[in-house]
């Protein structure tokens, strides 16, 4: 809780729920008859409507990207280090839009919402969404806000994939794409980790084929395990080593299976426990599927340069040296394809020990380059 | 099933169950009053008893390291590529001993064995074992077989840790130590992966606090998940990519959570399924704990060179370039400590795409160097 809101904060913010009544056709072949999006904005849209920036969130993110909902908040929004007056995404210059994606569990229509056909929660009957579907729903959001073209679409990880998809789906509606700690598609290993997380949830007896809400339970064990395995991939071996090493929780070994022996076990169990209390299991499944399915080059025989032939945006691609979930090599695939397609791309590889999570952390070199790029954007 | 036993095979072998009635004091403070070890041997012990080699197994291994139990066997023992006439561990020269470790589930006394105090299976009451305990039980096995000193103790991964512990616990009883794809202790990330596997098993409602046998069930879901997550760490990103890429199981995406979409999912589910039918959950927990606890330098303030000051063996340390479970850097920690302690050590880093599993695979450069080292051992 901040005793005083910091000067470089966007301050107190209030999310807004926007209703969309025009049906949305989805990649899976189904149609959402209507839906809500939970949205937060920071800064002011200028008269020429040329200064709007869209923030796309990653797997477990949401609309609350910056500032505080109340003075009692323990922490600000998830990307507060990058959004605010004087920060890389400077709210004195830009009108910033953040949303909870469709299928999410933070207010937007998702598996926990009532299915108009049954009156009960969708549960596992909620359609599986793709990055393209999200971008289409975000385009509707732009229409609603009167934004013809984004000055920039920005995201890390799965958020970066949405930013990239924007340049392909709506080339004329995005001037700059910033894809941070991202990849043009998942590797087999990435899919494998997602599959373990899904099986953990699906095999939890409390999952009840996705209709656990009707039973008054949540698949807590499955969600815990999914988060624990995910969390390992967000940190680098180095970061974990520096943070926990082999430090024991108590003075001596317990020689049993239940006790928390090492600090890292305690940390992981806490992360899993905390997450299982706040995140919806069906949303988690849906998000991992969207990740698995993302492969924009697939429609062009795997040729990413060809896929990007029609894009008009300029790009900043950022990676972090110890990120092994989406390593620098994966970012370079995007950079190389953009260069082959003769597009305008800047690339920054940040030397950082924090692994994939680095994109959320205020690393000076990263913020500096991020700010520099954003300063050059004309509005 | 081999229609004809290959010429370089040790042929048909029969395991033997050896009973040990002298109590074994364990690191945890408890004592095993008596125990059985399931053992297989290949080749002949020479007159001077100087040609014996001990094979130590890894997490899910056992005593059946080479040859066939019957002509109906689909596959030979787990390290058949390295043990046999003309192979690196040449059975024309060496008398090879392989065992199922104490606490295992392939015939040696373990959690599935009857607890003499209750008459029922030990289950989770079986004592948690350490690498030191295993080495002590293996020393008893050496005594029983009349082997005063091993020509070599050899193991990969957790097996390499046992080989290393032999040089510390019984310096005068081992002439050569071969530690392959191993590490001097687990990293925080290694422990984290083990913790996920343990939580998967412990949180399975069918685990019943480790006494599932009495309930007539097995914690199949937990074991499946544990194996799936483990399996990812045995392969390299590269190996997974080459093996599966993003190949779809069927022609098109299913847009649901249950279908197997990508080949890698199918492979992982099969691995987990198969494993859960043959491996004991309590043994799995026990093996991961033995890995977590292994840290011989701990007693010497973390100074591995000091820990190794009294060893008399010569060493071959082998690592594989794409092994990220126990990377080459981890092997080099052992090499550097041995050099600092002025011991005789050879080191080989094998360029191999297969990840941690490479130690089980007949990679020419690896077999060649392995053979070369073994040839120089005097018996």
XYZ file of C-alpha atoms in Angstrom:
758
model
C 0.000 0.000 0.000
C 1.494 3.346 -0.972
C 1.091 5.927 1.809
C 1.291 8.516 -0.948
C 0.738 7.692 -4.631
C 4.183 8.041 -6.277
C 4.590 10.977 -8.655
C 5.423 8.746 -11.616
C 2.259 6.678 -11.116
C -0.905 7.002 -13.175
C -2.590 7.230 -9.771
C -6.006 5.883 -8.877
C -7.733 4.212 -11.791
C -11.145 2.654 -12.320
C -11.737 -0.210 -14.732
C -14.753 -0.067 -17.003
C -16.805 -2.937 -18.403
C -17.694 -2.427 -22.051
C -20.451 -4.466 -23.671
C -20.259 -5.572 -27.300
C -23.487 -6.805 -28.786
C -22.337 -7.580 -32.333
C -21.580 -11.319 -32.667
C -17.893 -12.247 -32.973
C -16.970 -15.082 -35.339
C -14.119 -17.173 -33.925
C -11.328 -19.242 -35.489
C -12.843 -22.439 -34.060
C -15.964 -21.928 -36.177
C -18.205 -20.900 -33.315
C -19.611 -17.414 -32.711
C -19.848 -15.425 -29.506
C -23.262 -13.723 -29.691
C -22.172 -10.898 -27.383
C -19.411 -10.240 -24.875
C -17.986 -7.844 -22.319
C -14.433 -6.546 -22.083
C -12.972 -5.159 -18.866
C -10.852 -2.172 -19.770
C -8.576 0.339 -18.083
C -7.162 3.499 -19.673
C -4.417 5.889 -18.617
C -3.691 9.342 -20.048
C -5.829 11.254 -22.547
C -6.708 10.565 -26.148
C -5.469 13.583 -28.160
C -7.630 15.549 -30.567
C -6.260 13.785 -33.649
C -6.738 10.383 -31.931
C -3.178 9.494 -32.901
C -1.640 8.785 -29.497
C -3.370 5.546 -28.466
C -1.320 2.578 -27.267
C -2.741 -0.894 -26.666
C -1.233 -3.104 -23.952
C -1.734 -6.844 -24.517
C -1.341 -9.148 -21.549
C 0.325 -12.515 -21.160
C -1.002 -15.826 -19.832
C -2.151 -14.747 -16.392
C -2.404 -10.991 -16.924
C -5.390 -8.656 -17.034
C -6.599 -5.104 -17.605
C -5.020 -3.653 -14.478
C -1.630 -2.771 -15.955
C -0.764 0.382 -14.008
C -1.736 2.524 -11.033
C -3.908 1.642 -8.063
C -7.567 0.748 -7.633
C -7.522 2.069 -4.095
C -5.114 3.420 -1.515
C -5.367 0.047 0.198
C -3.807 -1.788 -2.762
C -0.726 -3.710 -1.758
C 0.727 -3.482 -5.266
C 0.133 -1.386 -8.398
C -0.851 -2.844 -11.814
C 1.330 -5.566 -13.310
C 3.329 -3.315 -15.674
C 3.475 -0.235 -13.504
C 7.243 -0.077 -13.992
C 6.691 0.705 -17.682
C 3.481 2.773 -17.742
C 3.158 6.238 -16.203
C 4.389 9.818 -16.425
C 8.081 9.728 -17.336
C 8.095 5.955 -17.804
C 8.724 4.174 -21.150
C 5.014 4.267 -22.020
C 4.661 7.887 -20.952
C 1.055 8.726 -20.085
C 1.757 12.457 -20.601
C 2.196 11.616 -24.278
C 0.152 8.485 -24.847
C -3.424 7.351 -24.234
C -2.923 3.844 -22.931
C -5.571 1.109 -23.206
C -5.292 -2.156 -21.304
C -7.901 -4.909 -21.294
C -8.625 -8.314 -19.886
C -8.733 -10.576 -22.904
C -11.814 -12.460 -23.923
C -11.813 -15.814 -22.130
C -10.101 -14.237 -19.136
C -11.170 -14.398 -15.531
C -10.846 -10.769 -14.490
C -14.157 -9.370 -15.639
C -14.212 -9.966 -19.392
C -16.521 -12.622 -20.789
C -14.962 -16.010 -20.194
C -15.584 -19.527 -18.956
C -16.914 -18.236 -15.618
C -19.548 -16.075 -17.358
C -23.105 -17.290 -17.843
C -23.717 -19.145 -21.080
C -26.804 -17.478 -22.617
C -27.900 -20.857 -23.978
C -28.038 -22.565 -20.584
C -28.046 -19.769 -18.026
C -25.214 -21.569 -16.217
C -21.520 -20.757 -16.368
C -19.905 -21.706 -19.683
C -17.188 -23.714 -17.928
C -15.384 -25.893 -20.435
C -18.065 -25.089 -23.043
C -16.561 -21.656 -23.569
C -15.048 -21.590 -27.050
C -11.300 -22.093 -27.365
C -9.852 -18.772 -28.514
C -6.855 -17.888 -30.624
C -4.553 -14.884 -30.751
C -6.356 -13.844 -33.964
C -9.682 -13.896 -32.111
C -8.254 -11.658 -29.409
C -6.911 -9.209 -31.962
C -10.332 -9.119 -33.652
C -12.008 -8.368 -30.316
C -9.377 -5.696 -29.618
C -10.146 -4.105 -33.016
C -13.794 -3.827 -31.929
C -12.551 -2.194 -28.758
C -10.516 0.285 -30.816
C -13.641 1.094 -32.869
C -15.607 1.697 -29.695
C -12.932 4.057 -28.358
C -12.742 5.902 -31.673
C -9.202 4.764 -32.365
C -8.639 4.228 -36.060
C -4.974 3.410 -35.722
C -2.837 2.544 -32.709
C 0.358 4.520 -32.283
C 1.658 1.245 -30.877
C 0.530 -2.179 -29.764
C 2.805 -3.504 -27.028
C 3.073 -6.804 -25.209
C 5.420 -9.269 -23.544
C 5.357 -13.038 -24.053
C 1.844 -14.042 -25.216
C 1.166 -10.276 -25.313
C 3.937 -9.874 -27.873
C 2.238 -12.482 -30.045
C -0.917 -10.355 -30.054
C 1.120 -7.270 -31.009
C 2.673 -9.253 -33.874
C -0.745 -10.559 -34.985
C -2.054 -6.975 -35.075
C 0.513 -6.083 -37.751
C -0.689 -9.037 -39.850
C -4.464 -8.844 -39.263
C -4.800 -5.045 -39.381
C -1.667 -3.681 -41.069
C -3.174 -0.227 -41.581
C -4.290 0.121 -37.966
C -0.919 -0.115 -36.178
C 2.124 2.147 -36.590
C 4.489 0.440 -34.141
C 4.679 -3.098 -32.805
C 6.687 -3.826 -29.655
C 7.040 -7.567 -29.035
C 9.016 -8.299 -25.882
C 10.279 -11.721 -24.729
C 8.096 -13.328 -27.359
C 8.263 -15.913 -30.161
C 6.705 -16.434 -33.602
C 5.294 -19.789 -32.426
C 5.827 -22.312 -29.629
C 8.510 -24.985 -29.770
C 7.728 -28.636 -29.016
C 9.203 -28.096 -25.539
C 6.972 -25.066 -24.940
C 3.929 -27.130 -25.947
C 5.112 -29.978 -23.721
C 5.199 -27.734 -20.646
C 1.708 -26.442 -21.487
C 0.489 -30.005 -21.867
C 1.753 -30.939 -18.389
C -0.083 -27.921 -16.964
C -3.278 -28.881 -18.811
C -3.103 -32.515 -17.730
C -2.616 -31.391 -14.126
C -5.902 -29.465 -14.323
C -7.829 -31.955 -16.472
C -6.891 -34.902 -14.246
C -7.849 -33.155 -11.000
C -11.017 -34.928 -9.797
C -12.354 -31.498 -8.804
C -12.236 -30.332 -12.439
C -15.495 -32.160 -13.236
C -14.954 -31.877 -16.995
C -14.761 -28.101 -16.632
C -18.061 -27.671 -14.799
C -16.608 -27.447 -11.311
C -18.456 -24.235 -10.536
C -21.755 -26.116 -10.522
C -20.264 -28.487 -7.952
C -19.076 -25.641 -5.757
C -15.420 -26.664 -5.967
C -12.291 -25.592 -7.824
C -9.529 -27.860 -9.187
C -7.091 -26.353 -6.736
C -4.466 -29.104 -6.909
C -4.355 -28.999 -10.684
C -4.077 -25.220 -10.803
C -1.314 -25.297 -8.186
C 0.721 -27.805 -10.179
C 0.103 -25.923 -13.434
C 1.363 -22.707 -11.883
C 4.351 -24.379 -10.242
C 5.587 -25.887 -13.491
C 4.849 -22.651 -15.341
C 6.716 -20.646 -12.758
C 9.889 -22.673 -13.202
C 9.891 -21.710 -16.873
C 9.482 -18.018 -16.041
C 12.712 -17.902 -14.053
C 16.239 -18.682 -15.148
C 18.310 -21.391 -13.476
C 20.641 -18.518 -12.533
C 17.850 -16.414 -11.007
C 16.536 -19.363 -8.992
C 20.067 -20.134 -7.852
C 20.693 -16.575 -6.732
C 17.285 -16.271 -5.084
C 17.213 -19.604 -3.259
C 20.374 -21.626 -3.850
C 20.082 -24.770 -1.773
C 19.101 -22.844 1.323
C 17.212 -24.960 3.805
C 13.904 -23.842 5.240
C 14.815 -25.283 8.627
C 18.185 -26.055 10.129
C 18.236 -29.699 9.192
C 16.803 -32.185 6.738
C 13.461 -33.716 7.658
C 13.763 -37.019 5.804
C 10.106 -37.102 4.887
C 8.054 -36.275 1.802
C 5.738 -33.608 3.200
C 8.009 -31.091 4.907
C 9.252 -28.066 3.044
C 12.984 -28.678 2.963
C 14.471 -26.071 0.652
C 13.447 -22.409 0.249
C 12.672 -22.956 -3.412
C 10.002 -25.538 -2.495
C 8.385 -23.087 -0.118
C 8.405 -20.380 -2.784
C 6.872 -22.620 -5.446
C 4.171 -23.960 -3.144
C 3.261 -20.408 -2.170
C 3.093 -19.311 -5.810
C 0.886 -22.270 -6.678
C -1.351 -21.811 -3.654
C -1.842 -18.089 -4.218
C -2.551 -18.563 -7.928
C -5.071 -21.364 -7.419
C -7.149 -19.011 -5.295
C -7.420 -16.273 -7.890
C -7.310 -17.818 -11.360
C -9.904 -19.791 -13.265
C -8.864 -23.272 -14.399
C -10.765 -23.083 -17.707
C -9.137 -19.738 -18.488
C -5.750 -21.296 -17.826
C -6.487 -24.115 -20.259
C -7.737 -21.631 -22.839
C -4.653 -19.406 -22.543
C -2.252 -22.342 -22.985
C -4.196 -23.452 -26.069
C -3.994 -19.945 -27.558
C -0.230 -20.127 -27.043
C 0.036 -23.579 -28.648
C -2.059 -22.572 -31.649
C -0.238 -19.321 -32.413
C 1.666 -19.841 -35.654
C 0.915 -17.044 -38.118
C 3.417 -18.401 -40.675
C 1.522 -21.706 -40.900
C -0.877 -20.255 -43.490
C 2.164 -19.323 -45.620
C 3.875 -22.715 -45.560
C 5.890 -21.785 -42.506
C 7.491 -18.788 -44.238
C 7.395 -15.978 -41.670
C 8.936 -13.399 -44.018
C 6.129 -14.073 -46.509
C 3.598 -13.823 -43.696
C 4.961 -10.395 -42.801
C 5.161 -9.141 -46.393
C 2.117 -6.880 -46.013
C 2.829 -5.386 -42.601
C 3.201 -1.612 -42.409
C 4.257 -1.154 -38.788
C 7.730 -0.489 -37.491
C 9.043 -2.924 -34.899
C 10.953 -3.083 -31.668
C 11.803 -6.646 -30.696
C 13.318 -7.180 -27.238
C 14.725 -10.355 -25.690
C 16.555 -11.238 -22.479
C 19.731 -13.310 -22.365
C 18.632 -15.857 -19.720
C 15.046 -16.266 -20.958
C 14.792 -19.958 -21.834
C 11.011 -20.001 -22.291
C 11.296 -17.665 -25.299
C 15.010 -17.328 -25.789
C 16.746 -14.550 -27.777
C 16.973 -17.034 -30.665
C 13.165 -17.006 -30.894
C 13.083 -13.200 -31.054
C 15.767 -13.305 -33.733
C 13.483 -15.500 -35.852
C 11.054 -12.573 -35.916
C 13.836 -10.049 -36.569
C 15.294 -12.107 -39.400
C 11.910 -12.563 -41.042
C 11.224 -8.818 -40.799
C 14.586 -8.007 -42.344
C 13.993 -10.533 -45.121
C 10.633 -8.822 -45.723
C 12.485 -5.456 -45.781
C 10.626 -4.045 -42.795
C 11.851 -1.472 -40.288
C 12.960 -3.356 -37.171
C 15.067 -2.560 -34.117
C 16.298 -5.377 -31.938
C 17.546 -5.274 -28.374
C 18.937 -8.222 -26.431
C 19.079 -7.247 -22.770
C 21.709 -8.846 -20.553
C 19.550 -9.880 -17.604
C 19.712 -12.766 -15.138
C 15.960 -12.927 -14.412
C 14.830 -15.243 -17.214
C 11.468 -14.801 -18.946
C 10.077 -12.692 -16.095
C 12.645 -10.005 -16.935
C 10.102 -8.296 -19.200
C 8.142 -7.319 -16.063
C 11.174 -6.047 -14.169
C 12.541 -2.473 -14.278
C 15.997 -3.303 -15.634
C 17.696 0.053 -16.405
C 19.076 -0.888 -19.846
C 15.669 -2.269 -20.853
C 13.662 0.740 -19.635
C 16.148 3.089 -21.248
C 15.918 1.492 -24.702
C 12.135 1.065 -24.348
C 11.793 4.795 -23.474
C 14.079 5.799 -26.301
C 11.972 3.911 -28.849
C 8.690 5.292 -27.489
C 10.060 8.867 -27.514
C 10.661 8.612 -31.252
C 7.050 7.641 -31.981
C 5.266 10.608 -33.579
C 1.740 11.306 -32.406
C 12.292 -59.561 -29.191
C 15.594 -60.626 -30.745
C 15.137 -63.603 -33.085
C 18.758 -64.388 -32.357
C 20.651 -62.923 -29.384
C 23.187 -60.487 -30.899
C 26.843 -61.511 -30.639
C 27.785 -58.436 -28.631
C 25.079 -59.099 -26.036
C 25.662 -60.613 -22.624
C 22.842 -62.967 -23.659
C 20.210 -64.438 -21.372
C 20.628 -63.351 -17.761
C 18.875 -64.208 -14.519
C 18.590 -61.748 -11.657
C 19.264 -62.970 -8.143
C 17.739 -61.766 -4.887
C 20.348 -61.472 -2.118
C 19.264 -61.211 1.502
C 21.193 -59.081 3.997
C 20.389 -59.728 7.631
C 22.788 -57.299 9.283
C 20.928 -54.064 10.183
C 21.814 -51.013 8.082
C 22.011 -47.643 9.860
C 20.676 -44.854 7.637
C 21.431 -41.129 7.332
C 17.925 -40.290 8.540
C 18.656 -41.884 11.914
C 16.541 -44.973 11.354
C 17.810 -48.502 10.825
C 16.700 -51.111 8.323
C 16.762 -54.389 10.292
C 17.266 -56.477 7.150
C 16.858 -56.061 3.402
C 17.038 -57.724 0.010
C 18.876 -56.493 -3.063
C 17.974 -57.634 -6.575
C 21.208 -58.129 -8.479
C 22.357 -59.069 -11.961
C 25.925 -59.884 -12.991
C 27.595 -60.214 -16.375
C 31.013 -61.718 -17.117
C 33.244 -63.581 -14.667
C 35.058 -62.438 -11.555
C 38.756 -63.150 -12.142
C 40.955 -65.096 -9.743
C 42.485 -61.964 -8.206
C 38.986 -60.404 -7.836
C 40.316 -57.247 -9.446
C 37.993 -56.919 -12.450
C 34.663 -56.046 -10.813
C 32.666 -53.084 -12.039
C 29.590 -51.703 -10.282
C 26.803 -50.098 -12.321
C 24.702 -47.564 -10.396
C 21.301 -46.689 -11.796
C 19.479 -43.386 -12.120
C 16.029 -42.307 -10.935
C 13.893 -44.920 -12.645
C 16.525 -47.576 -13.348
C 17.062 -51.048 -11.934
C 19.286 -54.140 -11.872
C 18.525 -55.204 -15.452
C 21.249 -53.222 -17.182
C 22.153 -55.581 -20.049
C 21.076 -58.688 -21.937
C 17.690 -60.399 -21.985
C 15.601 -62.180 -19.396
C 13.943 -64.268 -22.067
C 13.803 -64.568 -25.817
C 10.394 -62.916 -25.620
C 11.856 -59.665 -24.271
C 10.984 -56.721 -26.427
C 14.075 -54.795 -25.321
C 17.393 -55.624 -23.628
C 18.553 -54.080 -20.315
C 18.654 -50.302 -20.018
C 22.393 -49.861 -20.675
C 22.845 -52.675 -23.161
C 24.554 -50.263 -25.558
C 27.449 -49.926 -23.104
C 27.700 -53.379 -21.477
C 28.675 -56.554 -23.346
C 31.482 -58.240 -25.243
C 33.327 -55.571 -27.242
C 31.294 -52.748 -25.728
C 32.742 -49.984 -23.496
C 32.167 -52.073 -20.361
C 33.547 -55.201 -21.957
C 32.249 -58.330 -20.249
C 35.173 -60.370 -21.636
C 37.393 -58.283 -19.339
C 35.131 -57.130 -16.530
C 32.797 -58.768 -14.031
C 29.858 -56.407 -14.044
C 27.443 -56.030 -11.114
C 24.157 -54.172 -11.428
C 21.541 -53.854 -8.708
C 18.184 -52.367 -7.977
C 18.856 -49.826 -5.256
C 17.353 -50.077 -1.820
C 14.007 -48.293 -1.857
C 13.454 -49.331 -5.471
C 10.451 -51.097 -6.935
C 12.105 -53.798 -9.000
C 12.679 -56.478 -6.392
C 14.922 -54.847 -3.794
C 13.459 -53.946 -0.414
C 11.456 -50.762 -0.784
C 8.162 -49.063 0.002
C 6.185 -51.920 -1.575
C 7.872 -54.502 0.671
C 6.258 -55.711 3.909
C 7.167 -53.681 6.980
C 8.252 -56.269 9.565
C 6.738 -54.109 12.313
C 3.236 -54.123 10.826
C 3.187 -56.961 8.315
C 1.726 -54.540 5.762
C 3.584 -52.748 2.970
C 5.864 -49.973 4.227
C 4.287 -47.446 1.855
C 5.296 -43.944 2.869
C 6.744 -45.314 6.142
C 9.757 -46.637 4.302
C 12.761 -44.590 5.410
C 13.935 -41.796 3.120
C 17.296 -42.862 1.739
C 20.351 -40.921 0.666
C 23.090 -41.570 -1.877
C 25.389 -42.365 1.079
C 22.934 -45.018 2.270
C 22.911 -46.611 -1.156
C 26.697 -46.660 -1.288
C 26.791 -48.291 2.146
C 24.348 -50.969 0.994
C 26.406 -51.450 -2.169
C 29.528 -51.923 -0.009
C 27.727 -54.765 1.766
C 26.922 -56.203 -1.629
C 30.620 -55.998 -2.569
C 31.506 -57.838 0.652
C 28.994 -60.553 -0.149
C 30.429 -61.013 -3.648
C 33.979 -61.092 -2.304
C 34.939 -57.845 -3.987
C 37.403 -55.884 -1.866
C 37.887 -53.139 -4.424
C 35.939 -52.189 -7.540
C 37.971 -51.741 -10.702
C 35.372 -49.089 -11.435
C 32.064 -47.719 -10.227
C 30.073 -46.273 -13.119
C 26.843 -44.370 -13.372
C 24.925 -41.713 -15.265
C 22.901 -38.912 -13.672
C 21.895 -40.016 -10.138
C 24.099 -43.072 -10.826
C 27.092 -40.771 -11.300
C 26.392 -39.268 -7.883
C 26.665 -42.755 -6.354
C 29.953 -43.332 -8.201
C 31.259 -40.021 -6.841
C 30.068 -40.855 -3.310
C 31.932 -44.176 -3.503
C 35.232 -42.316 -3.906
C 34.453 -40.292 -0.771
C 32.890 -42.959 1.445
C 35.235 -45.830 0.521
C 38.337 -44.283 -1.078
C 40.344 -47.504 -0.821
C 37.651 -49.632 -2.420
C 37.375 -47.941 -5.844
C 40.107 -47.512 -8.479
C 38.114 -45.656 -11.127
C 35.036 -43.473 -10.946
C 33.032 -42.763 -14.092
C 30.381 -40.083 -13.513
C 28.378 -39.391 -16.657
C 25.859 -36.545 -17.152
C 25.958 -35.907 -13.425
C 26.386 -33.046 -10.948
C 27.947 -32.510 -7.515
C 24.533 -31.389 -6.168
C 21.177 -30.222 -7.465
C 20.514 -26.601 -8.399
C 17.446 -24.758 -7.126
C 15.827 -25.363 -10.523
C 16.535 -29.095 -10.321
C 14.934 -29.201 -6.868
C 11.983 -27.182 -8.170
C 11.252 -29.736 -10.907
C 11.477 -32.551 -8.338
C 9.112 -30.654 -6.072
C 6.512 -30.359 -8.843
C 6.752 -34.105 -9.431
C 6.373 -34.812 -5.710
C 3.412 -32.486 -5.319
C 1.736 -34.165 -8.295
C 1.969 -37.506 -6.491
C 1.271 -36.247 -2.958
C -1.819 -34.300 -4.063
C -3.335 -37.217 -5.999
C -6.381 -38.330 -3.947
C -5.368 -41.919 -4.745
C -2.040 -41.481 -2.934
C -3.714 -41.947 0.462
C -0.715 -40.568 2.357
C 1.463 -43.249 0.767
C -0.677 -46.212 1.797
C -2.513 -46.625 -1.509
C -1.648 -50.312 -1.727
C -3.947 -51.046 1.188
C -6.742 -49.284 -0.695
C -6.100 -51.280 -3.848
C -5.374 -48.210 -5.960
C -2.339 -46.388 -7.352
C -1.874 -42.605 -7.679
C -1.820 -42.964 -11.447
C -2.556 -39.318 -12.286
C 0.222 -38.071 -10.018
C 2.757 -40.543 -11.372
C 1.803 -39.635 -14.933
C 2.329 -35.928 -14.301
C 5.589 -36.568 -12.443
C 6.926 -38.578 -15.356
C 5.740 -36.062 -17.943
C 7.499 -33.159 -16.278
C 10.576 -35.291 -15.653
C 10.638 -36.404 -19.253
C 10.760 -32.847 -20.538
C 13.944 -32.315 -18.558
C 15.531 -35.466 -20.010
C 15.293 -34.186 -23.567
C 16.774 -31.068 -25.106
C 14.607 -28.414 -26.723
C 16.531 -29.292 -29.884
C 15.810 -33.038 -29.574
C 12.116 -32.410 -28.966
C 12.016 -30.035 -31.899
C 13.658 -32.543 -34.215
C 11.538 -35.422 -32.952
C 8.148 -33.696 -32.946
C 8.372 -30.093 -34.124
C 4.842 -28.723 -34.215
C 3.536 -31.721 -36.100
C -0.176 -32.207 -35.652
C -1.604 -35.529 -34.602
C -4.588 -35.059 -36.887
C -5.005 -32.877 -39.965
C -6.578 -29.952 -38.214
C -6.883 -28.284 -34.829
C -9.628 -29.590 -32.559
C -10.278 -26.459 -30.504
C -10.920 -28.414 -27.326
C -8.915 -29.266 -24.230
C -9.010 -33.053 -24.358
C -7.882 -33.985 -27.852
C -4.270 -34.737 -28.552
C -3.322 -31.954 -30.919
C 0.438 -32.116 -31.376
C 2.641 -35.224 -31.607
C 4.634 -34.116 -28.567
C 1.478 -34.252 -26.424
C 0.774 -37.781 -27.580
C 4.355 -38.808 -26.806
C 4.304 -37.298 -23.318
C 0.939 -38.808 -22.419
C 2.171 -42.213 -23.570
C 5.364 -41.877 -21.500
C 3.381 -40.893 -18.441
C 0.784 -43.615 -18.922
C 3.341 -46.366 -19.429
C 5.419 -45.248 -16.449
C 2.463 -45.015 -14.082
C 1.736 -48.690 -14.715
C 5.181 -49.945 -13.775
C 6.681 -47.623 -11.177
C 5.927 -47.215 -7.492
C 4.898 -43.724 -6.371
C 6.693 -43.952 -3.016
C 9.884 -45.048 -4.765
C 9.588 -42.052 -7.070
C 9.295 -39.707 -4.086
C 12.233 -41.396 -2.408
C 14.460 -41.151 -5.483
C 13.752 -37.433 -5.944
C 14.570 -36.841 -2.271
C 17.878 -38.706 -2.614
C 18.680 -36.388 -5.530
C 17.728 -33.246 -3.594
C 19.762 -34.291 -0.544
C 22.944 -35.187 -2.419
C 25.543 -32.571 -1.546
C 28.785 -34.190 -0.369
C 30.568 -30.829 -0.084
C 28.022 -29.590 2.469
C 29.947 -31.242 5.319
C 33.040 -29.305 4.205
C 31.464 -25.868 4.082
C 30.572 -26.284 0.421
C 34.203 -26.829 -0.590
C 34.129 -29.724 -3.062
C 37.906 -29.812 -3.510
C 38.313 -30.264 0.243
C 35.611 -32.949 0.172
C 37.571 -34.825 -2.454
C 40.970 -34.386 -0.752
C 41.092 -37.993 0.419
C 39.859 -39.767 -2.712
C 42.214 -42.267 -4.338
C 40.305 -43.118 -7.515
C 40.974 -41.861 -11.005
C 38.085 -40.178 -12.759
C 36.364 -39.958 -16.092
C 33.732 -37.214 -16.140
C 31.475 -37.044 -19.203
C 28.880 -34.437 -20.141
C 26.677 -33.733 -23.164
C 26.371 -30.315 -24.789
C 22.547 -30.075 -24.852
C 21.958 -31.620 -21.406
C 20.189 -28.868 -19.470
C 19.203 -31.047 -16.503
C 22.877 -31.532 -15.574
C 24.693 -29.285 -18.002
C 28.396 -29.513 -18.875
C 28.959 -26.652 -16.406
C 27.849 -28.988 -13.587
C 30.317 -31.676 -14.669
C 33.046 -29.052 -14.838
C 32.386 -28.197 -11.187
C 33.443 -31.772 -10.380
C 36.420 -31.597 -12.760
C 37.618 -28.291 -11.329
C 37.339 -29.548 -7.760
C 39.268 -32.706 -8.652
C 42.009 -30.654 -10.316
C 42.158 -28.329 -7.320
C 42.545 -31.417 -5.134
C 45.311 -32.645 -7.501
C 43.492 -35.782 -8.545
C 43.733 -37.680 -11.808
C 40.739 -36.675 -13.951
C 39.804 -36.955 -17.618
C 36.912 -34.917 -18.951
C 34.898 -35.394 -22.105
C 32.166 -33.085 -23.340
C 30.225 -34.886 -26.054
C 28.568 -32.840 -28.782
C 25.113 -34.438 -28.773
C 21.625 -33.102 -29.498
C 19.739 -35.580 -27.254
C 19.891 -33.718 -23.930
C 20.252 -35.553 -20.620
C 19.094 -38.859 -22.118
C 22.235 -38.875 -24.280
C 24.031 -40.931 -21.625
C 21.790 -43.875 -22.533
C 22.261 -43.510 -26.285
C 25.036 -45.170 -28.355
C 26.636 -41.969 -29.654
C 29.854 -43.036 -31.464
C 32.156 -40.372 -29.950
C 30.851 -41.176 -26.469
C 31.184 -44.978 -26.811
C 34.655 -44.561 -28.307
C 35.990 -42.410 -25.456
C 34.207 -44.584 -22.886
C 35.790 -47.733 -24.403
C 39.185 -46.088 -24.558
C 39.079 -45.212 -20.861
C 37.875 -48.671 -19.852
C 40.604 -50.350 -21.957
C 43.272 -48.545 -19.936
C 41.967 -49.891 -16.628
C 44.329 -52.564 -15.336
C 42.779 -55.645 -13.799
